[in-house]
Short mmCIF file of C-alpha atoms in Angstrom, two decimals:
data_model
loop_
_atom_site.label_atom_id
_atom_site.label_comp_id
_atom_site.label_asym_id
_atom_site.label_seq_id
_atom_site.Cartn_x
_atom_site.Cartn_y
_atom_site.Cartn_z
CA MET A 1022 -0.06 -0.06 -0.06
CA ASP A 1023 1.09 3.51 -0.78
CA ALA A 1024 1.89 6.08 2.09
CA PRO A 1025 -1.49 7.09 3.54
CA LEU A 1026 -3.11 10.45 2.47
CA VAL A 1027 -3.94 11.23 6.08
CA SER A 1028 -2.02 10.13 9.13
CA ILE A 1029 -3.13 11.01 12.52
CA ARG A 1030 -1.05 10.13 15.60
CA ASP A 1031 -1.95 10.43 19.07
CA VAL A 1032 -4.16 13.41 18.84
CA ARG A 1033 -5.54 14.92 22.13
CA LYS A 1034 -7.80 17.76 22.54
CA SER A 1035 -9.52 19.16 25.52
CA PHE A 1036 -12.04 21.80 25.93
CA GLY A 1037 -11.60 23.07 29.76
CA SER A 1038 -12.00 19.75 31.60
CA PHE A 1039 -13.88 17.94 28.78
CA HIS A 1040 -11.58 15.58 26.92
CA ALA A 1041 -12.93 15.61 23.38
CA LEU A 1042 -10.07 13.66 22.02
CA SER A 1043 -7.82 11.41 24.30
CA GLY A 1044 -5.18 9.95 21.94
CA VAL A 1045 -6.51 9.27 18.48
CA SER A 1046 -4.36 7.47 15.84
CA LEU A 1047 -5.69 6.62 12.33
CA ASP A 1048 -4.45 6.23 8.71
CA VAL A 1049 -6.75 7.01 5.62
CA ALA A 1050 -5.31 5.72 2.17
CA ALA A 1051 -5.74 7.78 -0.81
CA GLY A 1052 -9.18 6.81 -2.55
CA ASP A 1053 -10.61 5.51 0.68
CA VAL A 1054 -13.92 6.18 2.25
CA LEU A 1055 -13.88 6.26 6.07
CA CYS A 1056 -16.95 6.55 7.98
CA ILE A 1057 -16.74 7.54 11.67
CA ILE A 1058 -19.69 6.57 13.74
CA GLY A 1059 -20.40 7.07 17.51
CA ALA A 1060 -22.60 8.81 19.82
CA SER A 1061 -22.64 12.56 20.11
CA GLY A 1062 -19.87 13.94 22.21
CA SER A 1063 -17.66 11.02 21.17
CA GLY A 1064 -15.21 13.21 19.63
CA LYS A 1065 -15.81 12.36 15.91
CA THR A 1066 -16.68 15.94 14.99
CA THR A 1067 -13.73 17.33 16.77
CA LEU A 1068 -11.27 14.85 15.05
CA LEU A 1069 -12.72 16.19 11.68
CA ARG A 1070 -12.33 19.94 12.73
CA CYS A 1071 -8.81 19.03 13.81
CA ILE A 1072 -7.83 17.67 10.46
CA ASN A 1073 -9.10 20.97 8.73
CA GLN A 1074 -7.32 22.86 11.51
CA LEU A 1075 -10.56 24.68 12.67
CA VAL A 1076 -9.64 23.33 16.20
CA GLU A 1077 -5.96 23.47 17.35
CA LEU A 1078 -4.62 20.29 18.80
CA ASP A 1079 -3.34 19.99 22.38
CA SER A 1080 -0.78 17.32 21.27
CA GLY A 1081 -0.16 14.68 18.85
CA ALA A 1082 0.26 15.30 15.00
CA ILE A 1083 -1.65 15.06 11.69
CA TRP A 1084 -0.05 14.43 8.25
CA ILE A 1085 -1.91 15.37 5.10
CA ASP A 1086 -0.35 14.26 1.78
CA GLY A 1087 3.01 13.93 3.47
CA GLU A 1088 2.93 17.49 5.01
CA LEU A 1089 2.80 18.04 8.67
CA ILE A 1090 -0.18 20.39 9.33
CA GLY A 1091 -0.07 23.39 11.55
CA TYR A 1092 3.81 23.45 12.06
CA ARG A 1093 7.01 23.96 10.26
CA THR A 1094 9.90 21.79 11.28
CA HIS A 1095 13.35 23.13 11.40
CA ASN A 1096 16.51 22.07 13.28
CA ASP A 1097 14.57 19.71 15.55
CA ARG A 1098 12.04 22.42 16.42
CA LEU A 1099 8.24 22.90 15.58
CA TYR A 1100 7.42 26.35 14.45
CA PRO A 1101 3.69 27.10 14.39
CA LEU A 1102 2.52 28.32 10.95
CA GLY A 1103 1.14 31.63 10.23
CA GLU A 1104 -2.54 32.25 9.18
CA LYS A 1105 -1.56 32.44 5.45
CA GLU A 1106 0.17 29.08 5.52
CA ILE A 1107 -2.67 27.40 7.37
CA ALA A 1108 -4.95 28.80 4.65
CA ARG A 1109 -2.78 27.31 2.10
CA GLN A 1110 -2.71 23.88 3.87
CA ARG A 1111 -6.66 24.01 3.91
CA LEU A 1112 -6.68 24.06 0.10
CA LYS A 1113 -5.96 20.26 0.27
CA THR A 1114 -9.17 19.67 2.21
CA GLY A 1115 -12.70 20.39 1.33
CA MET A 1116 -15.26 20.59 4.22
CA VAL A 1117 -18.96 19.95 4.07
CA PHE A 1118 -20.76 21.14 7.20
CA GLN A 1119 -23.68 19.97 9.11
CA ARG A 1120 -25.65 23.19 8.68
CA PHE A 1121 -24.34 23.83 4.94
CA ASN A 1122 -23.04 27.23 5.71
CA LEU A 1123 -23.56 28.58 2.16
CA PHE A 1124 -22.91 32.20 1.57
CA PRO A 1125 -26.45 33.60 1.69
CA HIS A 1126 -25.48 36.85 -0.14
CA MET A 1127 -24.36 34.89 -3.13
CA THR A 1128 -26.06 32.72 -5.70
CA ALA A 1129 -25.28 29.03 -6.02
CA LEU A 1130 -22.88 29.73 -8.88
CA GLU A 1131 -21.20 32.47 -7.02
CA ASN A 1132 -20.72 30.31 -3.96
CA LEU A 1133 -18.95 27.93 -6.13
CA MET A 1134 -16.94 30.49 -7.83
CA GLU A 1135 -15.79 32.47 -4.60
CA GLY A 1136 -12.81 30.19 -3.66
CA PRO A 1137 -11.36 29.54 -6.96
CA VAL A 1138 -11.59 33.32 -8.21
CA GLN A 1139 -10.76 34.98 -4.89
CA VAL A 1140 -8.45 32.47 -3.36
CA LEU A 1141 -6.96 30.46 -6.20
CA ARG A 1142 -6.98 33.44 -8.64
CA ARG A 1143 -8.29 31.28 -11.33
CA ASP A 1144 -9.52 32.93 -14.46
CA LYS A 1145 -13.11 34.07 -14.20
CA ALA A 1146 -14.49 32.55 -17.37
CA GLU A 1147 -12.77 29.29 -16.70
CA ALA A 1148 -14.01 29.30 -13.03
CA THR A 1149 -17.66 29.89 -14.20
CA ARG A 1150 -17.47 26.90 -16.68
CA GLU A 1151 -16.13 24.52 -14.01
CA ALA A 1152 -18.64 25.84 -11.47
CA ARG A 1153 -21.50 25.07 -13.92
CA GLU A 1154 -20.27 21.60 -14.55
CA LEU A 1155 -20.06 20.94 -10.95
CA LEU A 1156 -23.56 22.08 -10.46
CA GLU A 1157 -24.68 19.65 -13.06
CA ARG A 1158 -22.73 16.94 -11.45
CA VAL A 1159 -24.61 17.47 -8.30
CA GLY A 1160 -27.81 17.60 -10.36
CA LEU A 1161 -28.60 21.41 -9.89
CA SER A 1162 -27.76 22.91 -13.29
CA GLY A 1163 -30.96 24.90 -13.16
CA LYS A 1164 -30.22 26.45 -9.80
CA ALA A 1165 -27.28 28.27 -10.73
CA GLU A 1166 -28.88 31.70 -10.08
CA SER A 1167 -30.74 30.73 -7.01
CA PHE A 1168 -29.93 32.12 -3.74
CA PRO A 1169 -29.55 29.72 -0.84
CA ALA A 1170 -32.71 30.91 0.87
CA ASP A 1171 -34.60 29.81 -2.25
CA LEU A 1172 -33.18 26.27 -2.09
CA SER A 1173 -34.42 23.19 -0.11
CA GLY A 1174 -31.85 21.85 2.69
CA GLY A 1175 -31.16 18.99 0.31
CA GLN A 1176 -30.26 21.33 -2.51
CA GLN A 1177 -28.11 23.71 -0.15
CA GLN A 1178 -26.17 20.77 0.89
CA ARG A 1179 -25.53 19.66 -2.64
CA VAL A 1180 -24.37 23.20 -3.53
CA ALA A 1181 -22.09 23.07 -0.43
CA ILE A 1182 -20.53 19.70 -1.66
CA ALA A 1183 -20.03 21.38 -5.18
CA ARG A 1184 -18.41 24.54 -3.49
CA ALA A 1185 -15.91 22.32 -1.67
CA LEU A 1186 -15.16 20.24 -4.84
CA ALA A 1187 -14.67 23.41 -6.78
CA MET A 1188 -11.34 23.99 -4.81
CA ARG A 1189 -10.18 20.59 -6.21
CA PRO A 1190 -9.37 19.24 -2.88
CA LYS A 1191 -7.39 15.83 -2.41
CA LEU A 1192 -9.52 15.05 0.76
CA MET A 1193 -13.15 15.58 1.46
CA LEU A 1194 -14.37 15.90 5.04
CA PHE A 1195 -18.23 15.60 5.80
CA ASP A 1196 -19.39 16.71 9.31
CA GLU A 1197 -22.80 14.96 9.54
CA PRO A 1198 -23.92 16.23 6.30
CA THR A 1199 -27.54 14.75 6.49
CA SER A 1200 -28.31 15.11 9.98
CA ALA A 1201 -29.98 18.78 9.51
CA LEU A 1202 -32.11 17.53 6.79
CA ASP A 1203 -35.67 16.45 6.43
CA PRO A 1204 -35.83 12.77 5.99
CA GLU A 1205 -37.05 12.87 2.50
CA LEU A 1206 -34.10 15.09 1.41
CA VAL A 1207 -31.45 12.79 2.91
CA GLY A 1208 -31.39 10.54 -0.18
CA GLU A 1209 -30.32 13.03 -2.78
CA VAL A 1210 -27.35 14.15 -0.67
CA LEU A 1211 -26.23 10.62 0.05
CA ALA A 1212 -26.43 9.90 -3.78
CA VAL A 1213 -24.02 12.64 -4.57
CA MET A 1214 -21.76 11.48 -1.99
CA LYS A 1215 -21.89 7.85 -3.28
CA GLU A 1216 -21.07 9.18 -6.77
CA LEU A 1217 -18.17 11.04 -5.27
CA ALA A 1218 -16.86 7.93 -3.47
CA VAL A 1219 -17.06 5.92 -6.60
CA SER A 1220 -15.15 8.47 -8.56
CA GLY A 1221 -12.20 7.81 -6.26
CA MET A 1222 -12.31 10.87 -3.92
CA THR A 1223 -10.85 10.08 -0.47
CA MET A 1224 -13.53 10.92 1.99
CA ILE A 1225 -13.88 10.99 5.76
CA VAL A 1226 -17.52 10.91 6.78
CA VAL A 1227 -18.88 11.64 10.28
CA THR A 1228 -22.44 10.25 10.07
CA HIS A 1229 -25.24 8.51 11.69
CA GLU A 1230 -26.45 6.95 8.34
CA LEU A 1231 -25.40 3.38 9.02
CA ASN A 1232 -26.70 2.14 5.67
CA PHE A 1233 -24.51 4.76 3.77
CA ALA A 1234 -21.68 3.45 5.84
CA ARG A 1235 -22.30 -0.28 4.94
CA GLU A 1236 -22.79 0.35 1.19
CA VAL A 1237 -20.13 2.99 0.61
CA ALA A 1238 -17.35 3.07 3.22
CA ASP A 1239 -14.23 1.03 2.76
CA ARG A 1240 -13.63 1.39 6.51
CA VAL A 1241 -15.63 2.18 9.60
CA VAL A 1242 -14.28 3.68 12.79
CA PHE A 1243 -16.36 3.68 15.93
CA MET A 1244 -15.39 6.37 18.55
CA ASP A 1245 -16.47 6.66 22.00
CA HIS A 1246 -15.29 9.12 24.67
CA GLY A 1247 -12.57 10.51 22.59
CA LEU A 1248 -11.22 7.19 21.73
CA ILE A 1249 -11.27 4.90 18.73
CA ILE A 1250 -12.92 1.67 20.13
CA GLU A 1251 -13.10 -0.24 16.93
CA ALA A 1252 -11.83 0.13 13.49
CA GLY A 1253 -11.96 -2.25 10.48
CA ALA A 1254 -13.95 -3.21 7.33
CA ALA A 1255 -17.28 -1.74 7.15
CA ALA A 1256 -19.03 -5.16 6.98
CA GLN A 1257 -16.85 -6.39 10.00
CA VAL A 1258 -17.52 -3.21 12.40
CA LEU A 1259 -21.23 -2.97 11.48
CA GLY A 1260 -21.93 -6.67 10.77
CA SER A 1261 -19.84 -8.42 13.55
CA PRO A 1262 -18.51 -5.89 15.94
CA ARG A 1263 -15.72 -7.37 18.39
CA GLU A 1264 -16.12 -4.69 21.02
CA ALA A 1265 -18.94 -4.71 23.55
CA ARG A 1266 -19.40 -0.95 23.30
CA THR A 1267 -19.77 -1.09 19.57
CA ARG A 1268 -22.20 -3.67 19.82
CA ALA A 1269 -24.17 -1.59 22.54
CA PHE A 1270 -24.13 1.46 20.28
CA LEU A 1271 -25.33 -0.25 17.03
CA ALA A 1272 -27.99 -2.07 19.12
CA ALA A 1273 -29.20 1.36 20.46
CA VAL A 1274 -29.01 3.10 16.99
CA LEU A 1275 -30.67 0.19 15.08
CA GLY A 1276 -33.35 -0.26 17.90
CA MET B 1320 -73.39 11.60 10.15
CA PRO B 1321 -73.78 14.92 8.18
CA SER B 1322 -70.80 16.27 6.38
CA SER B 1323 -69.12 19.28 8.13
CA SER B 1324 -70.11 21.76 5.49
CA GLU B 1325 -73.82 21.08 6.06
CA PRO B 1326 -75.24 23.17 8.82
CA LEU B 1327 -76.70 21.23 11.72
CA ARG B 1328 -80.42 21.06 11.47
CA ALA B 1329 -81.03 20.74 15.28
CA VAL B 1330 -80.25 24.33 15.95
CA ALA B 1331 -83.47 26.67 15.85
CA GLU B 1332 -84.30 28.41 12.66
CA LEU B 1333 -81.83 31.34 12.31
CA PRO B 1334 -82.88 34.73 10.97
CA ASP B 1335 -81.52 35.58 7.36
CA ILE B 1336 -79.21 38.64 7.69
CA SER B 1337 -77.79 38.59 4.12
CA ARG B 1338 -80.21 41.41 3.03
CA LEU B 1339 -79.76 43.79 5.87
CA ARG B 1340 -77.65 46.98 5.26
CA ILE B 1341 -74.40 47.44 7.17
CA VAL B 1342 -74.28 50.64 9.00
CA ARG B 1343 -70.85 52.34 8.89
CA ARG B 1344 -68.99 52.56 12.12
CA TRP B 1345 -68.48 56.09 13.44
CA HIS B 1346 -65.07 56.09 14.79
CA VAL B 1347 -65.76 58.95 17.31
CA GLY B 1348 -62.35 58.71 18.92
CA ARG B 1349 -60.68 59.52 15.63
CA TRP B 1350 -62.86 62.60 14.97
CA LEU B 1351 -62.41 63.85 18.29
CA ALA B 1352 -58.53 63.47 18.25
CA ALA B 1353 -58.54 65.24 14.72
CA ALA B 1354 -60.74 68.21 16.03
CA VAL B 1355 -58.54 68.66 19.24
CA ILE B 1356 -55.18 68.39 17.09
CA LEU B 1357 -56.61 70.93 14.58
CA LEU B 1358 -57.56 73.22 17.33
CA LEU B 1359 -54.29 73.28 18.86
CA LEU B 1360 -52.41 73.66 15.43
CA ALA B 1361 -54.58 76.61 14.71
CA LEU B 1362 -53.69 78.25 18.05
CA ILE B 1363 -50.19 77.64 17.58
CA ALA B 1364 -50.38 78.83 13.90
CA ARG B 1365 -52.14 81.96 15.14
CA ALA B 1366 -49.69 82.47 17.87
CA PHE B 1367 -46.70 82.60 15.44
CA ALA B 1368 -48.75 84.70 13.05
CA GLN B 1369 -49.33 87.46 15.61
CA GLY B 1370 -45.84 86.92 17.51
CA GLN B 1371 -42.98 89.17 16.69
CA ILE B 1372 -41.83 87.21 13.62
CA GLU B 1373 -41.12 89.10 10.38
CA TRP B 1374 -41.95 86.13 7.90
CA ALA B 1375 -40.69 88.50 5.24
CA TYR B 1376 -37.16 88.06 6.70
CA VAL B 1377 -37.44 84.40 6.65
CA TYR B 1378 -38.28 84.47 2.98
CA ARG B 1379 -35.62 87.25 2.17
CA PHE B 1380 -32.78 85.50 3.84
CA PHE B 1381 -33.80 81.84 2.95
CA ALA B 1382 -31.52 81.63 -0.04
CA VAL B 1383 -28.97 84.45 0.38
CA PRO B 1384 -25.31 83.36 -0.64
CA ALA B 1385 -24.18 83.11 3.06
CA ILE B 1386 -26.84 80.69 3.96
CA VAL B 1387 -26.41 78.66 0.83
CA SER B 1388 -22.76 78.30 1.23
CA GLY B 1389 -23.34 77.44 4.90
CA VAL B 1390 -25.72 74.62 3.79
CA VAL B 1391 -23.05 73.27 1.36
CA ASN B 1392 -20.53 73.34 4.17
CA THR B 1393 -22.99 71.53 6.33
CA VAL B 1394 -23.56 68.78 3.80
CA ILE B 1395 -19.90 68.56 3.15
CA MET B 1396 -18.83 68.33 6.72
CA SER B 1397 -21.62 65.78 7.25
CA VAL B 1398 -20.50 63.56 4.55
CA LEU B 1399 -16.80 63.78 5.14
CA ALA B 1400 -16.93 63.35 9.09
CA MET B 1401 -19.40 60.35 8.53
CA ALA B 1402 -17.07 58.79 5.97
CA LEU B 1403 -14.05 59.23 8.35
CA GLY B 1404 -16.09 57.71 11.15
CA ILE B 1405 -17.26 54.65 9.02
CA VAL B 1406 -13.53 54.14 8.12
CA LEU B 1407 -12.46 54.26 11.84
CA GLY B 1408 -15.56 52.47 12.93
CA VAL B 1409 -14.83 49.33 10.60
CA LEU B 1410 -11.04 49.46 11.67
CA PHE B 1411 -11.69 49.64 15.37
CA ALA B 1412 -14.53 47.04 15.24
CA ILE B 1413 -12.14 44.65 13.54
CA MET B 1414 -9.42 45.47 16.01
CA ARG B 1415 -11.77 44.93 18.88
CA MET B 1416 -12.47 41.33 17.56
CA SER B 1417 -8.90 40.50 16.87
CA ASP B 1418 -7.01 37.74 18.68
CA ASN B 1419 -4.17 40.38 19.41
CA PRO B 1420 -4.86 41.57 22.98
CA VAL B 1421 -2.86 44.74 22.24
CA LEU B 1422 -5.34 45.90 19.27
CA ARG B 1423 -8.27 44.72 21.51
CA GLY B 1424 -7.12 47.09 24.25
CA VAL B 1425 -6.52 50.06 21.80
CA ALA B 1426 -9.96 49.71 20.31
CA LEU B 1427 -11.47 49.50 23.72
CA GLY B 1428 -9.72 52.64 25.02
CA TYR B 1429 -10.57 54.65 21.80
CA VAL B 1430 -14.32 54.06 22.42
CA TRP B 1431 -14.08 54.65 26.06
CA LEU B 1432 -12.22 58.02 25.57
CA PHE B 1433 -14.21 59.50 22.67
CA ARG B 1434 -17.64 58.07 23.70
CA GLY B 1435 -16.96 59.13 27.32
CA THR B 1436 -16.31 62.89 26.64
CA PRO B 1437 -18.84 65.64 25.01
CA VAL B 1438 -18.18 66.10 21.28
CA ILE B 1439 -18.30 69.91 21.82
CA LEU B 1440 -15.44 69.67 24.15
CA GLN B 1441 -13.53 67.52 21.72
CA LEU B 1442 -14.05 70.18 18.92
CA LEU B 1443 -12.73 72.80 21.35
CA LEU B 1444 -9.72 70.68 22.08
CA TRP B 1445 -8.78 69.93 18.58
CA PHE B 1446 -9.34 73.49 17.59
CA ASN B 1447 -7.09 74.79 20.39
CA LEU B 1448 -4.39 72.22 19.76
CA ALA B 1449 -1.97 74.86 19.06
CA LEU B 1450 -1.93 75.86 22.81
CA VAL B 1451 -0.44 72.41 23.51
CA PHE B 1452 1.71 71.92 20.29
CA PRO B 1453 2.70 75.08 18.74
CA VAL B 1454 4.29 73.46 15.89
CA ILE B 1455 3.43 69.87 14.46
CA GLY B 1456 5.05 67.72 11.84
CA VAL B 1457 7.57 64.91 11.26
CA PRO B 1458 11.01 65.99 12.31
CA GLY B 1459 13.35 66.48 9.31
CA LEU B 1460 10.47 66.03 6.81
CA PHE B 1461 7.90 68.88 7.30
CA GLU B 1462 6.99 71.17 10.05
CA ALA B 1463 4.00 73.58 10.24
CA ARG B 1464 2.52 76.01 12.86
CA THR B 1465 -0.42 74.28 14.37
CA VAL B 1466 -2.61 77.43 13.96
CA ASP B 1467 -2.11 77.15 10.12
CA VAL B 1468 -3.07 73.48 10.10
CA MET B 1469 -5.87 73.25 12.52
CA THR B 1470 -8.26 75.29 10.70
CA PRO B 1471 -11.93 75.18 11.70
CA PHE B 1472 -12.56 72.57 8.84
CA ALA B 1473 -9.74 70.40 9.82
CA ALA B 1474 -10.79 70.56 13.58
CA ALA B 1475 -14.35 70.04 12.78
CA LEU B 1476 -13.53 67.07 10.73
CA LEU B 1477 -11.14 65.41 13.12
CA GLY B 1478 -13.68 66.04 16.13
CA LEU B 1479 -16.78 64.95 14.52
CA GLY B 1480 -15.27 62.08 12.49
CA ILE B 1481 -13.17 60.56 15.38
CA ASN B 1482 -16.00 60.88 17.82
CA GLN B 1483 -18.37 59.23 15.20
CA GLY B 1484 -15.84 56.46 14.72
CA ALA B 1485 -16.20 55.41 18.45
CA TYR B 1486 -19.91 55.02 18.00
CA THR B 1487 -19.77 53.44 14.50
CA SER B 1488 -17.27 50.81 15.77
CA GLU B 1489 -19.97 49.59 18.27
CA VAL B 1490 -22.45 49.55 15.44
CA VAL B 1491 -20.24 47.53 13.10
CA ARG B 1492 -19.24 45.20 15.88
CA ALA B 1493 -22.79 44.43 16.46
CA GLY B 1494 -23.10 43.54 12.69
CA LEU B 1495 -20.14 41.27 12.82
CA ILE B 1496 -21.39 39.46 15.75
CA SER B 1497 -24.73 38.81 14.14
CA VAL B 1498 -23.14 36.91 11.24
CA ASP B 1499 -23.31 33.11 12.00
CA ALA B 1500 -20.15 31.72 13.21
CA GLY B 1501 -20.42 28.86 10.45
CA GLN B 1502 -19.86 31.53 7.83
CA TYR B 1503 -16.23 32.29 9.25
CA GLU B 1504 -15.67 28.48 9.17
CA ALA B 1505 -16.97 27.96 5.60
CA ALA B 1506 -14.86 30.81 4.57
CA GLN B 1507 -11.73 29.32 6.22
CA SER B 1508 -12.65 26.00 4.54
CA ILE B 1509 -12.23 27.41 1.15
CA GLY B 1510 -8.71 28.68 2.17
CA MET B 1511 -9.38 32.33 2.94
CA THR B 1512 -7.58 34.30 5.41
CA ARG B 1513 -9.31 36.15 8.15
CA LEU B 1514 -9.06 39.47 6.65
CA ARG B 1515 -10.26 38.08 3.18
CA SER B 1516 -13.29 36.31 4.79
CA LEU B 1517 -14.19 39.64 6.58
CA ARG B 1518 -14.23 41.56 3.48
CA ARG B 1519 -15.90 39.02 1.09
CA ILE B 1520 -18.08 37.02 3.37
CA ILE B 1521 -18.94 38.56 6.70
CA LEU B 1522 -19.05 42.31 6.30
CA PRO B 1523 -21.29 42.04 3.26
CA GLN B 1524 -23.78 40.18 5.52
CA ALA B 1525 -23.23 42.37 8.52
CA MET B 1526 -24.31 45.38 6.41
CA ARG B 1527 -27.92 44.48 6.67
CA VAL B 1528 -27.71 44.91 10.37
CA ILE B 1529 -25.20 47.94 10.33
CA LEU B 1530 -26.95 50.14 7.74
CA PRO B 1531 -30.24 51.07 9.65
CA PRO B 1532 -28.25 52.34 12.69
CA ILE B 1533 -25.74 54.08 10.36
CA GLY B 1534 -28.47 55.89 8.58
CA ASN B 1535 -29.68 57.05 11.98
CA GLU B 1536 -26.26 58.11 13.12
CA PHE B 1537 -25.78 59.97 9.64
CA ILE B 1538 -28.96 62.18 10.23
CA SER B 1539 -27.66 62.69 13.84
CA MET B 1540 -24.35 64.00 12.13
CA ILE B 1541 -26.11 66.46 9.91
CA LYS B 1542 -27.29 68.20 13.05
CA LEU B 1543 -24.13 67.63 15.03
CA THR B 1544 -22.28 69.70 12.46
CA SER B 1545 -23.97 72.61 13.99
CA LEU B 1546 -21.79 72.26 17.00
CA ALA B 1547 -18.81 73.13 14.78
CA SER B 1548 -20.24 76.70 14.85
CA VAL B 1549 -18.53 77.20 18.18
CA ILE B 1550 -15.10 76.84 16.47
CA GLN B 1551 -16.04 79.19 13.55
CA TYR B 1552 -16.81 76.54 11.09
CA ALA B 1553 -19.02 78.39 8.40
CA GLU B 1554 -21.87 75.84 8.37
CA VAL B 1555 -25.38 77.03 8.11
CA LEU B 1556 -26.17 77.72 11.78
CA HIS B 1557 -22.85 79.74 12.13
CA ASN B 1558 -23.66 81.81 9.17
CA ALA B 1559 -27.12 82.35 10.23
CA GLU B 1560 -25.80 83.58 13.50
CA ASN B 1561 -23.44 85.95 11.90
CA ILE B 1562 -26.34 87.46 10.06
CA TYR B 1563 -28.46 87.92 13.10
CA TYR B 1564 -25.72 89.40 14.91
CA ALA B 1565 -25.87 92.12 12.26
CA ASN B 1566 -29.67 92.61 11.82
CA SER B 1567 -30.97 91.22 15.15
CA ARG B 1568 -33.51 89.11 13.14
CA VAL B 1569 -32.60 86.14 15.71
CA ILE B 1570 -35.76 84.00 15.51
CA GLU B 1571 -36.26 84.50 11.56
CA LEU B 1572 -32.79 83.30 11.04
CA LEU B 1573 -32.87 80.49 13.26
CA LEU B 1574 -35.99 79.37 11.37
CA VAL B 1575 -33.98 79.62 8.30
CA ALA B 1576 -31.47 77.45 9.48
CA GLY B 1577 -34.07 74.98 10.92
CA LEU B 1578 -35.87 74.76 7.57
CA TRP B 1579 -32.66 73.91 5.86
CA TYR B 1580 -31.89 70.96 8.31
CA LEU B 1581 -35.27 69.73 7.47
CA ILE B 1582 -34.65 69.89 3.87
CA ILE B 1583 -31.29 68.20 3.96
CA VAL B 1584 -32.42 65.43 6.12
CA SER B 1585 -35.41 64.90 3.74
CA VAL B 1586 -33.29 64.83 0.77
CA LEU B 1587 -30.73 62.25 2.14
CA THR B 1588 -33.09 59.90 3.89
CA PRO B 1589 -34.12 57.84 0.65
CA PHE B 1590 -30.53 57.07 0.10
CA GLN B 1591 -30.53 54.71 3.07
CA MET B 1592 -33.40 52.79 1.56
CA LEU B 1593 -31.43 52.51 -1.72
CA LEU B 1594 -28.43 51.17 0.23
CA GLU B 1595 -30.47 48.71 2.34
CA ARG B 1596 -32.03 47.31 -0.75
CA ARG B 1597 -28.37 46.79 -2.23
CA PHE B 1598 -27.42 44.67 0.75
CA ALA B 1599 -30.47 42.80 1.11
CA ARG B 1600 -29.21 40.50 -1.68
CA GLY B 1601 -30.24 36.87 -1.07
CA ALA B 1602 -32.09 37.45 1.99
CA ALA B 1603 -35.10 35.40 2.29
CA LYS B 1604 -38.09 37.45 0.74
CA LYS B 1605 -41.10 37.84 2.82
CA ARG B 1606 -43.81 35.99 1.28
#
């Protein structure tokens, strides 16, 4: 196997006296789809936010694409990166949020073009063409000129996925992308994510959609109280979990 | 069981009211209030008409060159001082929300100092700066006598603009806080730095919250410029005063100035609506 795209080593993070992550290590190979499951408060969202540097680590290290994130090493010392360098490192990852977080003052098309034009300084005509292609890919070519307020939750989340893809990331992070949606809108978002997985994108998905995990994930990680309790092939973790806590969680979720 | 649209037969026969004429309600209260107000207005109008006001003077001095140039100076000062206030307000609001404790402290101190002292006192201090620093400048580059630099115009602009900045920074800060934290994160996730996300994502959304109070403050500023009359700035009230010092028509000229303030405010108010419409882009329409 090639060097993993993402390597996480002994990451710890506390918020006050609450230990969100108590030593998490994980590798994700390029092209893999990893689903992280677990109860709320288990640390899965914090882990995702650490990978995208929205949260600073207390200790431990994360490498993405061979690059240590957040620090520069020089003469056996770690120098914290400046804001611009961190912004540059974030370009490797795209993030999809639970609450979509589309820019409400821009149309769907403008949402997709904002990053490529303002941050990557791409040619505007080319960025427009690419943005329209992406909207078509998520099934929203007719909604280019719509504002987020005029789109359904499912449509907004698909625009948000396209917005992240417009930056051509190597890794896509999904933070409970369907939990803010009405039940009948979940399917259209999962379908887009499935297509993305099939196309070979590396994805880390924090989710409660066990069927999606079973169908799409290469690997599933179960987290509890800031620790990885069990990790393995989707069929194994979801089908015949080894750990008692995993079994208890699955039993509670599946009812 | 009868369908719900069918009236229940069990109830006694009801009278048919469909052919009866509806008598209009009398709204006694409204008529009474209108009568009282009209009476009061008439009394006030009569008092002014019989009072010692020469209306001919109001008419004659309404558009004399000194008054018109005063009106122009009032508008110029309002616009420039407000512009300075907005620039400073945005700057200090961003400093106030910075991670840097030094910048935060400076912003806090600025608001504390300029909001905590009367603006008329600030105007007098700026105008009399020469008493503290007879000469100002950068050593070796240029030097000037403070009395030459600190003209009534410069002192009024600095005094009003810097004072306005202290208030505006709080309005802008309220606007920045009102934008959802997820917007910062989304901007960061597409590789934006803090400043770029402020400029492209946060401020345009904050404008919706910022604009109505800024419009309010601008109207307030138009009238605040009259304070600059104490430091000899030739705005409309100052010029009106100069005229009545000569001809003793105090009330007539104060009325002239007052009418002009009303006109300026009335002309400038619609611009606020245009701006608000501009920044309502993408906001959910009320259906």
